[in-house]
Amino acid sequence: MSGPRWFSPPKDPADPSTGRLNVVYDALDRLVVAGFADAPALRSANGTTSYVVLLEQVASMGGLMRALGVRERDAVALTCEPSRESVVALLAAGRVGATAWLGERPAPLIERSDPALVVADGAKMSEVADAVAALDAARPRAVVVVRPGEWPLVETRDVAWEPALKAGATDPAPVVPVAGGTALAVTTDGVSLVHEHPSLAVTYEEPAQVGPVWDETTVIAVLAGLMSGRGLALPTH
């Protein structure tokens, strides 16, 4: 694809923060409109997801995030390793203008990011629950639990992944245009990637290989691979 689609072009061409765009639009909506709706967006051992289905899932999760109080520039903490669900959560956070904080250790990640919402694997929920309880109680925090397993969901805080997608589908999130310098993600290696980031201009000729951890390289591969129309090859855990 060509350069980013600006909803409001920068008033100063040298300063992208003066314009408004959303990299998730360029990674999904723009590709669907351009004829890639049925092309493979995600490939894994469990099957393939097309661009249009991925867009529907991202918009649904974004709708749930908005319903749970996530707003532009809020933090969404993701403590899941790279997977189909965490890719959807990353893109959903960016779609609504929030920033995805990515990390493997729930306690320090949640403490640093002070998130409006947490997306966590069920296996980490004991540590996640303690970390969320230590945050300011004046602001309720929801937790979307991927693969809850035997974790006993707390009705006032937790929602399992599949019901979350179904709930969000009733009011899917539109794209929120953000300033070019708005943070899309803060990676495990401490890098902040913004919506107008030169590294995202990488072009892939084959599906982008998604790494085993959410570092800078993995986030760039997700966005650039989708924007190239080649999709992603997810790791096997």
mmCIF file of C-alpha atoms in Angstrom:
data_model
loop_
_atom_site.group_PDB
_atom_site.id
_atom_site.type_symbol
_atom_site.label_atom_id
_atom_site.label_comp_id
_atom_site.label_asym_id
_atom_site.label_seq_id
_atom_site.Cartn_x
_atom_site.Cartn_y
_atom_site.Cartn_z
ATOM 1 C CA MET A 1 0.000 0.000 0.000
ATOM 2 C CA SER A 2 1.052 3.636 -0.382
ATOM 3 C CA GLY A 3 1.660 5.998 2.542
ATOM 4 C CA PRO A 4 -0.757 6.346 5.473
ATOM 5 C CA ARG A 5 -4.306 7.517 4.945
ATOM 6 C CA TRP A 6 -4.617 10.839 6.763
ATOM 7 C CA PHE A 7 -8.078 11.742 8.043
ATOM 8 C CA SER A 8 -6.676 15.242 8.628
ATOM 9 C CA PRO A 9 -3.351 15.920 6.842
ATOM 10 C CA PRO A 10 -0.540 17.425 8.960
ATOM 11 C CA LYS A 11 -0.612 21.207 8.976
ATOM 12 C CA ASP A 12 3.177 21.008 9.117
ATOM 13 C CA PRO A 13 4.516 18.249 6.791
ATOM 14 C CA ALA A 14 7.585 17.935 9.007
ATOM 15 C CA ASP A 15 5.458 17.305 12.101
ATOM 16 C CA PRO A 16 3.077 14.314 11.802
ATOM 17 C CA SER A 17 1.617 15.095 15.218
ATOM 18 C CA THR A 18 -0.325 17.945 13.571
ATOM 19 C CA GLY A 19 -2.357 15.476 11.462
ATOM 20 C CA ARG A 20 -4.760 12.676 12.370
ATOM 21 C CA LEU A 21 -4.688 9.073 11.168
ATOM 22 C CA ASN A 22 -4.975 5.542 12.555
ATOM 23 C CA VAL A 23 -2.561 2.783 11.580
ATOM 24 C CA VAL A 24 -5.192 0.107 12.304
ATOM 25 C CA TYR A 25 -7.332 1.585 9.515
ATOM 26 C CA ASP A 26 -4.363 1.168 7.163
ATOM 27 C CA ALA A 27 -3.784 -2.406 8.368
ATOM 28 C CA LEU A 28 -7.392 -3.627 8.083
ATOM 29 C CA ASP A 29 -10.184 -1.358 6.782
ATOM 30 C CA ARG A 30 -8.108 -0.045 3.896
ATOM 31 C CA LEU A 31 -7.142 -3.566 2.796
ATOM 32 C CA VAL A 32 -10.741 -4.804 2.932
ATOM 33 C CA VAL A 33 -11.873 -1.862 0.787
ATOM 34 C CA ALA A 34 -8.984 -2.528 -1.632
ATOM 35 C CA GLY A 35 -10.177 -6.073 -2.350
ATOM 36 C CA PHE A 36 -8.324 -8.125 0.274
ATOM 37 C CA ALA A 37 -11.465 -9.016 2.259
ATOM 38 C CA ASP A 38 -11.134 -12.766 1.706
ATOM 39 C CA ALA A 39 -7.332 -12.878 1.682
ATOM 40 C CA PRO A 40 -5.629 -14.637 4.631
ATOM 41 C CA ALA A 41 -4.753 -12.183 7.399
ATOM 42 C CA LEU A 42 -3.765 -14.651 10.137
ATOM 43 C CA ARG A 43 -2.295 -18.106 9.630
ATOM 44 C CA SER A 44 -1.677 -20.542 12.468
ATOM 45 C CA ALA A 45 -1.791 -24.235 13.296
ATOM 46 C CA ASN A 46 -5.470 -23.718 14.154
ATOM 47 C CA GLY A 47 -6.443 -22.378 10.741
ATOM 48 C CA THR A 48 -6.703 -19.148 8.773
ATOM 49 C CA THR A 49 -8.568 -15.904 9.428
ATOM 50 C CA SER A 50 -9.420 -13.578 6.535
ATOM 51 C CA TYR A 51 -8.984 -9.810 6.575
ATOM 52 C CA VAL A 52 -12.728 -9.170 6.786
ATOM 53 C CA VAL A 53 -13.199 -11.593 9.698
ATOM 54 C CA LEU A 54 -10.194 -10.111 11.510
ATOM 55 C CA LEU A 55 -11.650 -6.638 10.981
ATOM 56 C CA GLU A 56 -14.970 -7.792 12.449
ATOM 57 C CA GLN A 57 -13.230 -9.271 15.494
ATOM 58 C CA VAL A 58 -11.086 -6.182 16.050
ATOM 59 C CA ALA A 59 -14.110 -3.875 15.775
ATOM 60 C CA SER A 60 -16.036 -6.126 18.186
ATOM 61 C CA MET A 61 -13.237 -6.141 20.762
ATOM 62 C CA GLY A 62 -12.876 -2.391 20.311
ATOM 63 C CA GLY A 63 -16.606 -2.033 20.964
ATOM 64 C CA LEU A 64 -16.242 -3.979 24.188
ATOM 65 C CA MET A 65 -13.267 -1.847 25.231
ATOM 66 C CA ARG A 66 -15.282 1.317 24.704
ATOM 67 C CA ALA A 67 -18.224 -0.160 26.634
ATOM 68 C CA LEU A 68 -15.857 -0.901 29.514
ATOM 69 C CA GLY A 69 -14.623 2.688 29.615
ATOM 70 C CA VAL A 70 -11.472 2.623 27.472
ATOM 71 C CA ARG A 71 -10.897 5.984 25.808
ATOM 72 C CA GLU A 72 -8.301 7.658 23.592
ATOM 73 C CA ARG A 73 -4.785 7.559 25.110
ATOM 74 C CA ASP A 74 -5.837 5.142 27.872
ATOM 75 C CA ALA A 75 -3.571 2.172 28.543
ATOM 76 C CA VAL A 76 -4.630 -1.405 27.799
ATOM 77 C CA ALA A 77 -2.284 -3.982 29.358
ATOM 78 C CA LEU A 78 -1.725 -7.197 27.357
ATOM 79 C CA THR A 79 -0.049 -9.994 29.294
ATOM 80 C CA CYS A 80 -0.593 -12.676 26.626
ATOM 81 C CA GLU A 81 2.150 -13.973 24.336
ATOM 82 C CA PRO A 82 1.682 -13.310 20.611
ATOM 83 C CA SER A 83 -1.411 -15.221 19.474
ATOM 84 C CA ARG A 84 -4.610 -14.769 17.487
ATOM 85 C CA GLU A 85 -6.324 -13.216 20.533
ATOM 86 C CA SER A 86 -3.525 -10.845 21.494
ATOM 87 C CA VAL A 87 -3.188 -9.614 17.891
ATOM 88 C CA VAL A 88 -6.913 -8.802 17.951
ATOM 89 C CA ALA A 89 -6.537 -7.034 21.314
ATOM 90 C CA LEU A 90 -3.528 -4.998 20.134
ATOM 91 C CA LEU A 91 -5.365 -3.847 17.013
ATOM 92 C CA ALA A 92 -8.587 -3.167 18.937
ATOM 93 C CA ALA A 93 -6.768 -0.929 21.404
ATOM 94 C CA GLY A 94 -5.186 1.001 18.550
ATOM 95 C CA ARG A 95 -8.525 1.245 16.740
ATOM 96 C CA VAL A 96 -10.100 3.142 19.659
ATOM 97 C CA GLY A 97 -7.006 5.328 20.157
ATOM 98 C CA ALA A 98 -5.730 3.567 23.276
ATOM 99 C CA THR A 99 -2.151 2.399 23.856
ATOM 100 C CA ALA A 100 -1.361 -1.311 24.230
ATOM 101 C CA TRP A 101 1.236 -2.017 26.913
ATOM 102 C CA LEU A 102 2.809 -5.401 26.213
ATOM 103 C CA GLY A 103 4.627 -7.590 28.712
ATOM 104 C CA GLU A 104 5.033 -11.109 30.025
ATOM 105 C CA ARG A 105 5.114 -10.283 33.750
ATOM 106 C CA PRO A 106 1.685 -9.012 34.836
ATOM 107 C CA ALA A 107 2.574 -7.259 38.104
ATOM 108 C CA PRO A 108 5.208 -4.777 36.829
ATOM 109 C CA LEU A 109 3.315 -4.250 33.562
ATOM 110 C CA ILE A 110 0.064 -3.357 35.312
ATOM 111 C CA GLU A 111 1.823 -1.179 37.879
ATOM 112 C CA ARG A 112 3.689 0.805 35.197
ATOM 113 C CA SER A 113 0.810 1.217 32.763
ATOM 114 C CA ASP A 114 -2.065 1.856 35.219
ATOM 115 C CA PRO A 115 -4.422 0.371 32.597
ATOM 116 C CA ALA A 116 -8.095 1.007 32.024
ATOM 117 C CA LEU A 117 -8.379 -2.634 30.884
ATOM 118 C CA VAL A 118 -6.269 -5.785 31.095
ATOM 119 C CA VAL A 119 -6.201 -8.670 28.608
ATOM 120 C CA ALA A 120 -4.645 -11.718 30.257
ATOM 121 C CA ASP A 121 -4.234 -15.433 29.810
ATOM 122 C CA GLY A 122 -6.122 -17.505 32.354
ATOM 123 C CA ALA A 123 -2.874 -19.093 33.533
ATOM 124 C CA LYS A 124 -1.668 -15.675 34.756
ATOM 125 C CA MET A 125 -4.887 -14.551 36.414
ATOM 126 C CA SER A 126 -3.773 -15.074 40.011
ATOM 127 C CA GLU A 127 -0.951 -12.550 39.579
ATOM 128 C CA VAL A 128 -3.146 -10.290 37.430
ATOM 129 C CA ALA A 129 -5.896 -10.197 40.065
ATOM 130 C CA ASP A 130 -3.422 -9.162 42.782
ATOM 131 C CA ALA A 131 -1.902 -6.461 40.561
ATOM 132 C CA VAL A 132 -5.304 -5.033 39.589
ATOM 133 C CA ALA A 133 -6.401 -5.004 43.236
ATOM 134 C CA ALA A 134 -3.378 -2.828 44.069
ATOM 135 C CA LEU A 135 -4.470 -0.074 41.639
ATOM 136 C CA ASP A 136 -6.575 2.950 42.577
ATOM 137 C CA ALA A 137 -9.971 1.527 43.496
ATOM 138 C CA ALA A 138 -11.710 4.752 42.434
ATOM 139 C CA ARG A 139 -11.559 3.562 38.805
ATOM 140 C CA PRO A 140 -13.013 0.100 38.116
ATOM 141 C CA ARG A 141 -10.736 -2.087 35.945
ATOM 142 C CA ALA A 142 -12.056 -4.909 33.800
ATOM 143 C CA VAL A 143 -10.057 -7.978 32.770
ATOM 144 C CA VAL A 144 -10.689 -9.877 29.532
ATOM 145 C CA VAL A 145 -9.528 -13.442 30.172
ATOM 146 C CA VAL A 146 -8.161 -15.482 27.262
ATOM 147 C CA ARG A 147 -8.545 -19.233 27.811
ATOM 148 C CA PRO A 148 -9.836 -18.912 31.399
ATOM 149 C CA GLY A 149 -9.463 -22.638 32.074
ATOM 150 C CA GLU A 150 -10.145 -23.311 35.744
ATOM 151 C CA TRP A 151 -9.890 -19.648 36.769
ATOM 152 C CA PRO A 152 -13.128 -18.671 38.605
ATOM 153 C CA LEU A 153 -14.261 -15.515 36.795
ATOM 154 C CA VAL A 154 -15.153 -12.627 39.108
ATOM 155 C CA GLU A 155 -18.465 -11.307 37.789
ATOM 156 C CA THR A 156 -17.740 -7.658 38.623
ATOM 157 C CA ARG A 157 -14.310 -7.669 36.936
ATOM 158 C CA ASP A 158 -13.680 -10.578 34.549
ATOM 159 C CA VAL A 159 -15.119 -11.483 31.157
ATOM 160 C CA ALA A 160 -14.034 -14.473 29.072
ATOM 161 C CA TRP A 161 -12.711 -13.858 25.552
ATOM 162 C CA GLU A 162 -15.494 -15.413 23.464
ATOM 163 C CA PRO A 163 -18.395 -13.758 25.357
ATOM 164 C CA ALA A 164 -16.417 -10.506 25.177
ATOM 165 C CA LEU A 165 -16.290 -10.687 21.370
ATOM 166 C CA LYS A 166 -20.009 -11.456 21.164
ATOM 167 C CA ALA A 167 -20.869 -8.559 23.476
ATOM 168 C CA GLY A 168 -18.685 -6.121 21.540
ATOM 169 C CA ALA A 169 -20.234 -7.185 18.237
ATOM 170 C CA THR A 170 -23.504 -5.511 19.238
ATOM 171 C CA ASP A 171 -21.790 -2.103 18.984
ATOM 172 C CA PRO A 172 -18.525 -2.465 17.033
ATOM 173 C CA ALA A 173 -15.998 0.329 17.361
ATOM 174 C CA PRO A 174 -15.354 2.743 14.508
ATOM 175 C CA VAL A 175 -11.822 3.958 13.832
ATOM 176 C CA VAL A 176 -10.752 6.836 16.087
ATOM 177 C CA PRO A 177 -8.433 9.235 14.198
ATOM 178 C CA VAL A 178 -5.475 10.151 16.424
ATOM 179 C CA ALA A 179 -2.491 12.474 16.179
ATOM 180 C CA GLY A 180 0.415 10.914 14.311
ATOM 181 C CA GLY A 181 2.562 10.947 17.444
ATOM 182 C CA THR A 182 0.028 9.026 19.555
ATOM 183 C CA ALA A 183 1.508 5.858 21.050
ATOM 184 C CA LEU A 184 0.117 2.673 19.537
ATOM 185 C CA ALA A 185 2.088 0.273 21.725
ATOM 186 C CA VAL A 186 4.774 0.090 24.393
ATOM 187 C CA THR A 187 6.720 -3.134 23.824
ATOM 188 C CA THR A 188 8.390 -5.616 26.166
ATOM 189 C CA ASP A 189 11.758 -4.040 25.337
ATOM 190 C CA GLY A 190 10.490 -0.585 26.337
ATOM 191 C CA VAL A 191 10.041 0.880 22.840
ATOM 192 C CA SER A 192 7.082 3.182 22.190
ATOM 193 C CA LEU A 193 5.708 2.833 18.656
ATOM 194 C CA VAL A 194 3.453 5.613 17.385
ATOM 195 C CA HIS A 195 0.754 5.518 14.703
ATOM 196 C CA GLU A 196 2.928 7.412 12.194
ATOM 197 C CA HIS A 197 6.117 5.355 12.549
ATOM 198 C CA PRO A 198 8.687 5.066 9.720
ATOM 199 C CA SER A 199 9.377 1.392 10.529
ATOM 200 C CA LEU A 200 5.796 0.482 9.623
ATOM 201 C CA ALA A 201 6.541 1.267 5.972
ATOM 202 C CA VAL A 202 8.323 -2.107 5.603
ATOM 203 C CA THR A 203 6.883 -4.172 2.723
ATOM 204 C CA TYR A 204 6.533 -7.951 2.965
ATOM 205 C CA GLU A 205 6.372 -10.293 -0.033
ATOM 206 C CA GLU A 206 5.466 -13.296 2.143
ATOM 207 C CA PRO A 207 3.390 -13.597 5.345
ATOM 208 C CA ALA A 208 5.170 -11.767 8.170
ATOM 209 C CA GLN A 209 6.556 -14.152 10.777
ATOM 210 C CA VAL A 210 5.297 -13.089 14.213
ATOM 211 C CA GLY A 211 7.871 -13.588 16.971
ATOM 212 C CA PRO A 212 7.372 -15.388 20.311
ATOM 213 C CA VAL A 213 7.408 -12.199 22.432
ATOM 214 C CA TRP A 214 5.852 -8.757 22.058
ATOM 215 C CA ASP A 215 9.034 -6.813 21.312
ATOM 216 C CA GLU A 216 9.475 -3.986 18.798
ATOM 217 C CA THR A 217 10.197 -6.382 15.925
ATOM 218 C CA THR A 218 7.001 -8.348 16.544
ATOM 219 C CA VAL A 219 4.732 -5.296 16.676
ATOM 220 C CA ILE A 220 6.250 -3.928 13.463
ATOM 221 C CA ALA A 221 5.809 -7.324 11.778
ATOM 222 C CA VAL A 222 2.117 -7.411 12.747
ATOM 223 C CA LEU A 223 1.305 -3.957 11.394
ATOM 224 C CA ALA A 224 3.571 -4.015 8.343
ATOM 225 C CA GLY A 225 2.607 -7.582 7.416
ATOM 226 C CA LEU A 226 -1.080 -6.716 7.459
ATOM 227 C CA MET A 227 -0.566 -3.435 5.588
ATOM 228 C CA SER A 228 1.404 -5.292 2.897
ATOM 229 C CA GLY A 229 -1.604 -7.514 2.235
ATOM 230 C CA ARG A 230 0.475 -10.627 2.966
ATOM 231 C CA GLY A 231 -0.931 -11.283 6.423
ATOM 232 C CA LEU A 232 0.763 -12.917 9.398
ATOM 233 C CA ALA A 233 2.133 -16.326 10.315
ATOM 234 C CA LEU A 234 1.549 -16.781 14.044
ATOM 235 C CA PRO A 235 3.977 -18.695 16.284
ATOM 236 C CA THR A 236 3.205 -22.103 17.736
ATOM 237 C CA HIS A 237 3.381 -22.066 21.537
#
